[in-house]
């Protein structure tokens, strides 16, 4: 989960190929995930007056999609080097370091592995060969796989599980998202040489689900010291199909295939992550065939620079459907934001459809609730309908000054916005204008990232924009449950708590899916936050690349093979 304030990355979670993104990341005040500066007119010229506008960009170019990992067939050829673009140099290569998405992109699933594998929507053995839940649901016994070795040839075992998980159970961990996922775990016990027991605070299948996200670290290199002080911060040692082979700072990071890997061997000889902060050069290198995978086409390059005529048949445009979504955090301790009727009305004043086309190049899909299943339709943009709803809820302009009031006081809200984020300001300004026309005052207050985060934690806000790096089968309690680690708005709902308890008791992701869909509908109706968009991500892949899969907008390189 990542936070982005004014384009400065502040991580309070972990970028992840499965859930720790990236995942579960969350990003504050970066609700311009698909924005392009050169297509935006001054706020007072277009968006502020809200005239009818024709599209300012061409229609989206044709794009393909990628399969889920479980649908990828075995490789047809072995050998070769895959070159992947990396737009920022990692601080280190720790998989639990929730300060660096680039580190997770390089290591997760390739160098480091988890106990369970949830890629196909079910629980499958990873470094654990089996698991068993006690009859009362309060204990989870996990038997680790034999014959697995770290890349330094030491055997993997239960001590490694203990050394990885125990620090995540303590308050103050540097991995708050993983700690939130493990919230139902009270302790971990060693049972036998190959069995470890998780003692739970309450029966919860989400505890088992968390084991799909926690990358295992070697006990002999991390026990008793902070991981960032360990040699693995610079030279990672995992159990995965690729091992660390070198890091030329400012140039590239190399991984090479592990011949003695415990599972099906990788097809590639090596993966080279090319470090290049110049996105124009990276795009041109991809089109020339010097880079095989460009994981993200920047918004300033989309769609003109990825039209079929510019790719020359050697590169394919991919559109990745992510679960990354934006919303306004609402402070439920501040009336009238505690009133769902007021929140629902307010949600109808954000012109999502227009902004999605004008500012996001149709890479942002308007939503009316969290994308825990399918996208929920966004509330219609209709000022007159909003005005009628506010009237019906009792929020009226009793003194004819053009501003609605409550108990004799005008309704005035403050929205914190990231200083210098011009494109988000365009949307926020349009929203504030529409709110003013509906009789609600919204003051926009720019602030730096540290200030916004501090005010969030102390409840000193009315509205704050946020992006959450969602993932399949995630626990909604983290964001919306009572006591949730990132429920900054203080939302409480007995109906939601009952559904979350039901989701905890479901036997796996498939059984949980319809419950999560009901939760999404409940949240869409109650609007504990004002939901804005879910974002798609364009990427480029060379036509010689096969076997590439995706989980949301995170690429799975494990079964990739190349044309000879």
Coordinates of C-alpha atoms in Angstrom, one line a residue, residues 42-461:
X42 CA -6.7 26.5 -17.1
X43 CA -9.2 25.8 -14.3
X44 CA -11.0 29.1 -14.7
X45 CA -11.3 28.6 -18.5
X46 CA -12.9 25.2 -18.9
X47 CA -13.5 23.1 -15.9
X48 CA -14.4 26.0 -13.7
X49 CA -17.3 27.1 -15.9
X50 CA -18.1 23.5 -17.0
X51 CA -19.3 24.1 -20.6
X52 CA -20.0 21.3 -22.9
X53 CA -16.7 20.1 -24.4
X54 CA -15.8 17.8 -27.3
X55 CA -13.2 15.1 -26.6
X56 CA -9.7 16.6 -26.6
X57 CA -7.9 13.3 -27.4
X58 CA -8.2 10.5 -29.9
X59 CA -10.1 7.3 -29.0
X60 CA -8.1 4.7 -27.1
X61 CA -5.9 2.5 -29.4
X62 CA -6.6 -1.2 -29.6
X63 CA -5.1 -3.1 -26.7
X64 CA -4.8 -6.7 -25.5
X65 CA -5.2 -8.1 -22.1
X66 CA -3.1 -10.7 -20.2
X67 CA -4.3 -14.0 -18.7
X68 CA -4.3 -14.9 -15.0
X69 CA -1.2 -16.8 -14.0
X70 CA -3.2 -20.1 -13.7
X71 CA -4.2 -19.9 -17.3
X72 CA -0.6 -19.7 -18.7
X73 CA 0.6 -22.9 -20.4
X74 CA 4.0 -24.4 -19.9
X75 CA 6.8 -22.7 -21.8
X76 CA 7.6 -23.9 -25.3
X77 CA 11.2 -22.7 -25.4
X78 CA 13.9 -22.2 -22.8
X79 CA 16.8 -19.7 -22.6
X80 CA 17.3 -16.1 -23.3
X81 CA 17.3 -12.8 -21.4
X82 CA 14.2 -10.8 -20.6
X83 CA 14.7 -7.0 -20.3
X84 CA 12.2 -5.2 -18.1
X85 CA 12.1 -1.4 -17.5
X86 CA 12.4 -0.1 -14.0
X87 CA 11.7 3.6 -13.7
X88 CA 13.3 4.1 -10.3
X89 CA 16.3 2.7 -8.5
X90 CA 15.3 0.8 -5.4
X91 CA 16.5 2.0 -2.0
X92 CA 17.2 -1.6 -1.2
X93 CA 15.9 -5.0 -2.2
X94 CA 14.0 -6.0 0.9
X95 CA 10.6 -7.6 0.1
X96 CA 9.1 -6.3 3.4
X97 CA 10.5 -2.8 3.0
X98 CA 7.3 -0.8 2.5
X99 CA 9.2 2.1 1.1
X100 CA 10.0 0.8 -2.3
X101 CA 7.7 -0.5 -5.0
X102 CA 10.7 -1.1 -7.2
X103 CA 12.2 -3.6 -4.7
X104 CA 9.0 -5.6 -4.8
X105 CA 8.9 -5.6 -8.6
X106 CA 12.3 -7.1 -8.7
X107 CA 12.1 -9.7 -5.9
X108 CA 8.5 -10.7 -5.1
X109 CA 7.7 -14.1 -6.6
X110 CA 11.1 -14.2 -8.4
X111 CA 13.6 -14.2 -5.6
X112 CA 11.3 -14.4 -2.5
X113 CA 8.3 -16.7 -2.1
X114 CA 5.3 -17.1 0.2
X115 CA 3.9 -20.0 2.1
X116 CA 0.7 -20.2 0.1
X117 CA -0.1 -19.3 -3.5
X118 CA -3.4 -17.6 -4.2
X119 CA -2.8 -16.6 -7.8
X120 CA -5.7 -18.6 -9.2
X121 CA -8.3 -17.6 -6.6
X122 CA -7.7 -20.7 -4.5
X123 CA -5.2 -21.7 -1.8
X124 CA -2.3 -23.7 -3.3
X125 CA 0.9 -24.9 -1.7
X126 CA 3.9 -22.6 -1.9
X127 CA 6.7 -23.0 0.6
X128 CA 4.1 -24.8 2.7
X129 CA 3.1 -28.2 1.5
X130 CA 0.0 -28.5 3.6
X131 CA -2.1 -26.7 6.3
X132 CA -4.8 -27.6 8.8
X133 CA -7.3 -25.5 10.7
X134 CA -8.4 -26.7 14.2
X135 CA -12.1 -27.6 14.8
X136 CA -12.7 -24.4 16.7
X137 CA -10.9 -22.3 14.0
X138 CA -8.5 -20.8 16.5
X139 CA -5.3 -22.6 15.4
X140 CA -3.7 -22.9 12.0
X141 CA -1.0 -25.6 11.6
X142 CA 1.3 -25.2 8.6
X143 CA 3.7 -27.9 7.4
X144 CA 6.6 -26.4 5.4
X145 CA 7.9 -28.1 2.3
X146 CA 11.0 -30.3 2.6
X147 CA 13.9 -30.1 0.1
X148 CA 13.7 -26.3 -0.2
X149 CA 16.9 -24.3 0.1
X150 CA 17.9 -20.7 0.2
X151 CA 20.1 -19.5 -2.6
X152 CA 23.1 -19.7 -0.2
X153 CA 22.2 -23.5 0.0
X154 CA 21.0 -23.5 3.6
X155 CA 17.7 -25.4 4.2
X156 CA 14.4 -23.6 4.5
X157 CA 12.4 -24.4 7.7
X158 CA 10.1 -23.3 10.4
X159 CA 12.7 -21.0 12.0
X160 CA 12.6 -18.9 8.8
X161 CA 8.8 -18.7 9.1
X162 CA 9.0 -17.6 12.7
X163 CA 11.7 -15.0 12.0
X164 CA 9.7 -13.5 9.2
X165 CA 6.2 -13.4 10.9
X166 CA 6.9 -12.5 14.5
X167 CA 8.2 -9.0 13.8
X168 CA 5.1 -8.3 11.8
X169 CA 2.9 -9.0 14.8
X170 CA 4.5 -6.3 16.9
X171 CA 3.2 -2.7 17.1
X172 CA 5.5 -0.3 15.3
X173 CA 6.5 -2.6 12.5
X174 CA 7.8 -1.0 9.3
X175 CA 5.2 -3.1 7.4
X176 CA 1.8 -1.8 8.6
X177 CA -0.1 -3.3 5.7
X178 CA 1.1 -6.8 6.4
X179 CA 0.5 -6.3 10.1
X180 CA -3.0 -5.3 9.2
X181 CA -3.5 -8.5 7.2
X182 CA -2.2 -10.5 10.1
X183 CA -4.4 -8.7 12.6
X184 CA -6.2 -11.9 13.5
X185 CA -3.0 -13.7 14.4
X186 CA -2.0 -13.6 18.1
X187 CA 1.2 -15.6 18.0
X188 CA 3.2 -18.2 16.2
X189 CA 4.6 -21.4 17.8
X190 CA 7.1 -24.0 16.6
X191 CA 5.5 -27.5 16.8
X192 CA 7.9 -29.8 15.1
X193 CA 10.9 -29.5 12.8
X194 CA 8.5 -28.9 9.9
X195 CA 5.3 -27.6 11.5
X196 CA 4.5 -24.2 12.7
X197 CA 1.3 -23.1 14.4
X198 CA -0.5 -19.8 14.1
X199 CA -2.6 -19.0 17.2
X200 CA -5.5 -16.8 16.2
X201 CA -7.5 -14.2 18.1
X202 CA -10.7 -15.3 16.5
X203 CA -11.6 -17.8 13.7
X204 CA -10.6 -16.1 10.4
X205 CA -9.9 -17.4 7.0
X206 CA -8.2 -14.0 6.3
X207 CA -5.3 -15.2 8.4
X208 CA -4.7 -18.0 5.9
X209 CA -5.1 -15.5 3.1
X210 CA -2.4 -13.4 4.6
X211 CA 0.1 -16.2 4.1
X212 CA -0.2 -15.7 0.4
X213 CA 1.3 -12.2 0.8
X214 CA 4.1 -12.5 3.3
X215 CA 7.5 -13.3 1.6
X216 CA 9.7 -15.5 3.7
X217 CA 13.1 -14.3 4.8
X218 CA 16.1 -16.4 5.9
X219 CA 16.3 -16.7 9.7
X220 CA 20.1 -16.9 9.6
X221 CA 20.3 -13.4 8.1
X222 CA 17.5 -11.5 9.7
X223 CA 17.0 -12.8 13.3
X224 CA 17.9 -10.3 15.9
X225 CA 18.7 -7.4 13.5
X226 CA 16.7 -5.0 11.4
X227 CA 16.4 -6.4 7.9
X228 CA 17.7 -3.2 6.4
X229 CA 20.9 -3.8 8.3
X230 CA 21.2 -7.3 6.9
X231 CA 23.3 -8.2 3.8
X232 CA 20.1 -9.2 2.1
X233 CA 19.1 -5.5 1.8
X234 CA 21.7 -5.3 -1.0
X235 CA 22.2 -8.9 -2.0
X236 CA 18.8 -10.7 -1.5
X237 CA 18.8 -14.4 -0.8
X238 CA 15.5 -16.1 -1.3
X239 CA 14.1 -19.5 -2.3
X240 CA 12.5 -18.5 -5.7
X241 CA 13.2 -19.6 -9.3
X242 CA 15.6 -16.7 -9.8
X243 CA 18.6 -15.6 -7.7
X244 CA 20.2 -12.2 -7.4
X245 CA 23.2 -11.9 -9.8
X246 CA 24.3 -8.3 -9.7
X247 CA 23.3 -4.6 -9.2
X248 CA 25.0 -1.9 -11.3
X249 CA 23.7 1.2 -9.6
X250 CA 22.0 3.5 -12.0
X251 CA 22.1 0.9 -14.8
X252 CA 20.6 -2.5 -14.1
X253 CA 19.7 -5.3 -11.7
X254 CA 20.3 -8.8 -12.8
X255 CA 18.5 -12.1 -11.8
X256 CA 19.6 -15.5 -13.0
X257 CA 17.7 -18.8 -13.2
X258 CA 18.3 -21.2 -10.3
X259 CA 19.0 -24.6 -11.9
X260 CA 18.3 -26.5 -8.6
X261 CA 15.0 -24.7 -7.9
X262 CA 12.6 -26.9 -5.9
X263 CA 9.7 -26.3 -8.3
X264 CA 9.2 -26.2 -12.0
X265 CA 12.3 -24.5 -13.4
X266 CA 12.1 -21.1 -15.0
X267 CA 12.4 -20.9 -18.8
X268 CA 14.5 -17.7 -18.9
X269 CA 18.2 -17.7 -18.3
X270 CA 18.1 -14.3 -16.8
X271 CA 15.9 -11.2 -16.2
X272 CA 17.5 -7.8 -16.4
X273 CA 15.8 -4.8 -14.9
X274 CA 17.0 -1.8 -16.8
X275 CA 17.1 1.3 -14.6
X276 CA 16.1 4.4 -16.6
X277 CA 14.3 7.4 -15.1
X278 CA 14.0 9.0 -18.5
X279 CA 10.5 7.7 -19.5
X280 CA 10.8 9.1 -23.1
X281 CA 14.0 7.2 -23.7
X282 CA 12.5 4.0 -22.1
X283 CA 9.5 4.2 -24.4
X284 CA 11.7 4.7 -27.5
X285 CA 14.0 1.8 -26.4
X286 CA 10.9 -0.4 -26.0
X287 CA 9.7 0.5 -29.5
X288 CA 13.1 -0.3 -30.9
X289 CA 13.2 -3.7 -29.2
X290 CA 15.9 -2.9 -26.6
X291 CA 13.4 -3.4 -23.8
X292 CA 11.0 -6.3 -23.8
X293 CA 8.5 -5.1 -21.1
X294 CA 7.5 -1.5 -20.2
X295 CA 5.3 -2.1 -17.2
X296 CA 3.6 1.3 -17.4
X297 CA 3.1 3.7 -20.2
X298 CA 3.0 7.1 -18.7
X299 CA -0.1 9.2 -19.1
X300 CA 1.7 11.9 -21.1
X301 CA 2.5 9.3 -23.7
X302 CA -1.0 7.8 -23.9
X303 CA -2.6 7.3 -26.4
X304 CA -0.7 9.1 -29.2
X305 CA 2.7 7.5 -28.5
X306 CA 1.4 3.9 -28.4
X307 CA -0.8 4.0 -31.5
X308 CA -0.3 0.8 -33.7
X309 CA 1.5 2.9 -36.3
X310 CA 4.2 3.8 -33.7
X311 CA 4.8 0.3 -32.6
X312 CA 5.8 -1.2 -36.0
X313 CA 4.3 -4.6 -35.2
X314 CA 7.2 -5.5 -32.8
X315 CA 5.5 -4.4 -29.6
X316 CA 2.0 -5.0 -28.3
X317 CA -0.1 -2.6 -26.2
X318 CA -1.5 -4.2 -23.1
X319 CA -4.3 -2.7 -20.9
X320 CA -4.1 -4.0 -17.4
X321 CA -7.2 -3.8 -15.3
X322 CA -6.1 -2.9 -11.8
X323 CA -7.9 -2.7 -8.5
X324 CA -6.3 0.6 -7.7
X325 CA -9.0 3.1 -6.9
X326 CA -9.4 6.6 -5.6
X327 CA -11.9 8.2 -3.2
X328 CA -12.3 11.0 -0.7
X329 CA -11.7 10.0 2.9
X330 CA -14.7 11.4 4.8
X331 CA -14.4 12.4 8.5
X332 CA -17.4 10.8 10.2
X333 CA -16.9 12.7 13.4
X334 CA -17.7 15.9 11.7
X335 CA -21.4 16.6 11.1
X336 CA -23.0 16.5 8.6
X337 CA -20.5 14.1 7.1
X338 CA -21.7 11.5 9.5
X339 CA -25.1 11.5 7.8
X340 CA -25.2 9.0 4.9
X341 CA -27.9 11.2 3.2
X342 CA -25.5 14.1 3.1
X343 CA -22.6 11.9 1.8
X344 CA -24.7 10.4 -0.9
X345 CA -25.8 13.9 -2.1
X346 CA -22.2 15.1 -2.0
X347 CA -21.1 12.1 -4.1
X348 CA -23.3 13.4 -7.0
X349 CA -21.3 16.6 -7.3
X350 CA -18.1 15.1 -8.7
X351 CA -18.4 15.0 -12.5
X352 CA -16.5 11.7 -12.9
X353 CA -17.6 10.9 -16.5
X354 CA -16.4 14.2 -17.8
X355 CA -13.1 14.2 -15.9
X356 CA -12.4 10.6 -16.9
X357 CA -12.5 11.6 -20.5
X358 CA -10.9 15.1 -20.3
X359 CA -8.2 14.4 -17.7
X360 CA -7.7 10.7 -17.5
X361 CA -7.8 9.6 -21.2
X362 CA -10.5 7.1 -20.3
X363 CA -8.0 5.1 -18.2
X364 CA -10.1 6.0 -15.1
X365 CA -13.4 4.2 -14.8
X366 CA -15.9 6.1 -12.6
X367 CA -17.1 4.0 -9.7
X368 CA -19.7 4.2 -7.0
X369 CA -18.1 1.8 -4.5
X370 CA -14.9 -0.1 -3.8
X371 CA -14.0 -2.6 -6.6
X372 CA -14.2 -5.7 -4.3
X373 CA -15.9 -7.5 -7.2
X374 CA -17.3 -5.8 -10.4
X375 CA -17.3 -2.0 -10.7
X376 CA -20.4 -0.4 -9.1
X377 CA -21.9 2.4 -11.3
X378 CA -21.0 5.9 -10.1
X379 CA -23.8 8.1 -8.9
X380 CA -25.0 10.4 -11.7
X381 CA -23.7 13.9 -11.8
X382 CA -26.9 16.0 -11.3
X383 CA -26.8 19.2 -9.3
X384 CA -30.6 19.5 -9.2
X385 CA -31.0 16.0 -7.9
X386 CA -28.4 16.7 -5.3
X387 CA -30.2 19.9 -4.2
X388 CA -33.5 18.0 -3.9
X389 CA -31.8 15.3 -1.8
X390 CA -30.3 17.9 0.5
X391 CA -33.6 19.6 0.9
X392 CA -35.3 16.2 1.7
X393 CA -32.5 15.5 4.3
X394 CA -33.3 18.8 6.1
X395 CA -30.2 20.8 4.9
X396 CA -31.8 24.0 3.7
X397 CA -30.8 27.6 3.2
X398 CA -32.9 29.1 6.0
X399 CA -31.5 32.6 5.9
X400 CA -31.4 33.0 2.0
X401 CA -27.7 33.7 1.9
X402 CA -27.1 31.0 -0.7
X403 CA -25.5 28.6 1.8
X404 CA -27.3 25.7 3.4
X405 CA -27.1 25.6 7.2
X406 CA -27.5 23.3 10.1
X407 CA -28.6 24.5 13.5
X408 CA -28.1 28.1 12.3
X409 CA -24.6 27.6 11.1
X410 CA -23.5 27.4 7.4
X411 CA -22.3 24.1 6.1
X412 CA -18.7 24.6 5.3
X413 CA -16.2 21.8 4.6
X414 CA -12.4 21.7 4.1
X415 CA -10.7 19.5 1.6
X416 CA -7.0 19.0 2.0
X417 CA -5.2 18.7 -1.4
X418 CA -1.6 18.0 -2.2
X419 CA 0.3 21.2 -2.8
X420 CA 1.4 21.6 -6.4
X421 CA -0.8 18.8 -7.8
X422 CA -2.4 20.9 -10.5
X423 CA -4.4 18.2 -12.2
X424 CA -6.1 17.1 -9.0
X425 CA -6.7 20.7 -8.2
X426 CA -8.7 21.0 -11.5
X427 CA -11.0 18.3 -10.4
X428 CA -11.3 19.5 -6.8
X429 CA -12.0 23.0 -8.0
X430 CA -14.8 21.8 -10.3
X431 CA -16.2 19.8 -7.3
X432 CA -16.0 22.9 -5.1
X433 CA -17.8 25.0 -7.6
X434 CA -20.6 22.5 -8.0
X435 CA -20.9 22.2 -4.3
X436 CA -21.2 26.0 -4.0
X437 CA -24.0 26.0 -6.6
X438 CA -25.8 23.4 -4.5
X439 CA -25.4 25.5 -1.4
X440 CA -22.4 23.8 0.3
X441 CA -19.1 25.6 0.9
X442 CA -15.9 23.5 0.2
X443 CA -12.6 25.2 0.9
X444 CA -9.5 23.7 -0.8
X445 CA -6.5 23.8 1.5
X446 CA -3.1 22.8 -0.1
X447 CA -0.6 21.0 2.1
X448 CA 2.5 19.0 1.8
X449 CA 2.4 15.2 2.2
X450 CA 3.7 15.1 5.8
X451 CA 1.1 17.6 6.9
X452 CA -1.8 15.7 5.2
X453 CA -0.7 12.4 6.7
X454 CA -0.4 14.0 10.2
X455 CA -3.8 15.6 9.9
X456 CA -5.3 12.3 8.7
X457 CA -3.9 10.4 11.7
X458 CA -5.2 13.0 14.1
X459 CA -8.7 13.4 12.5
X460 CA -8.0 17.0 11.6
X461 CA -9.8 17.1 8.2

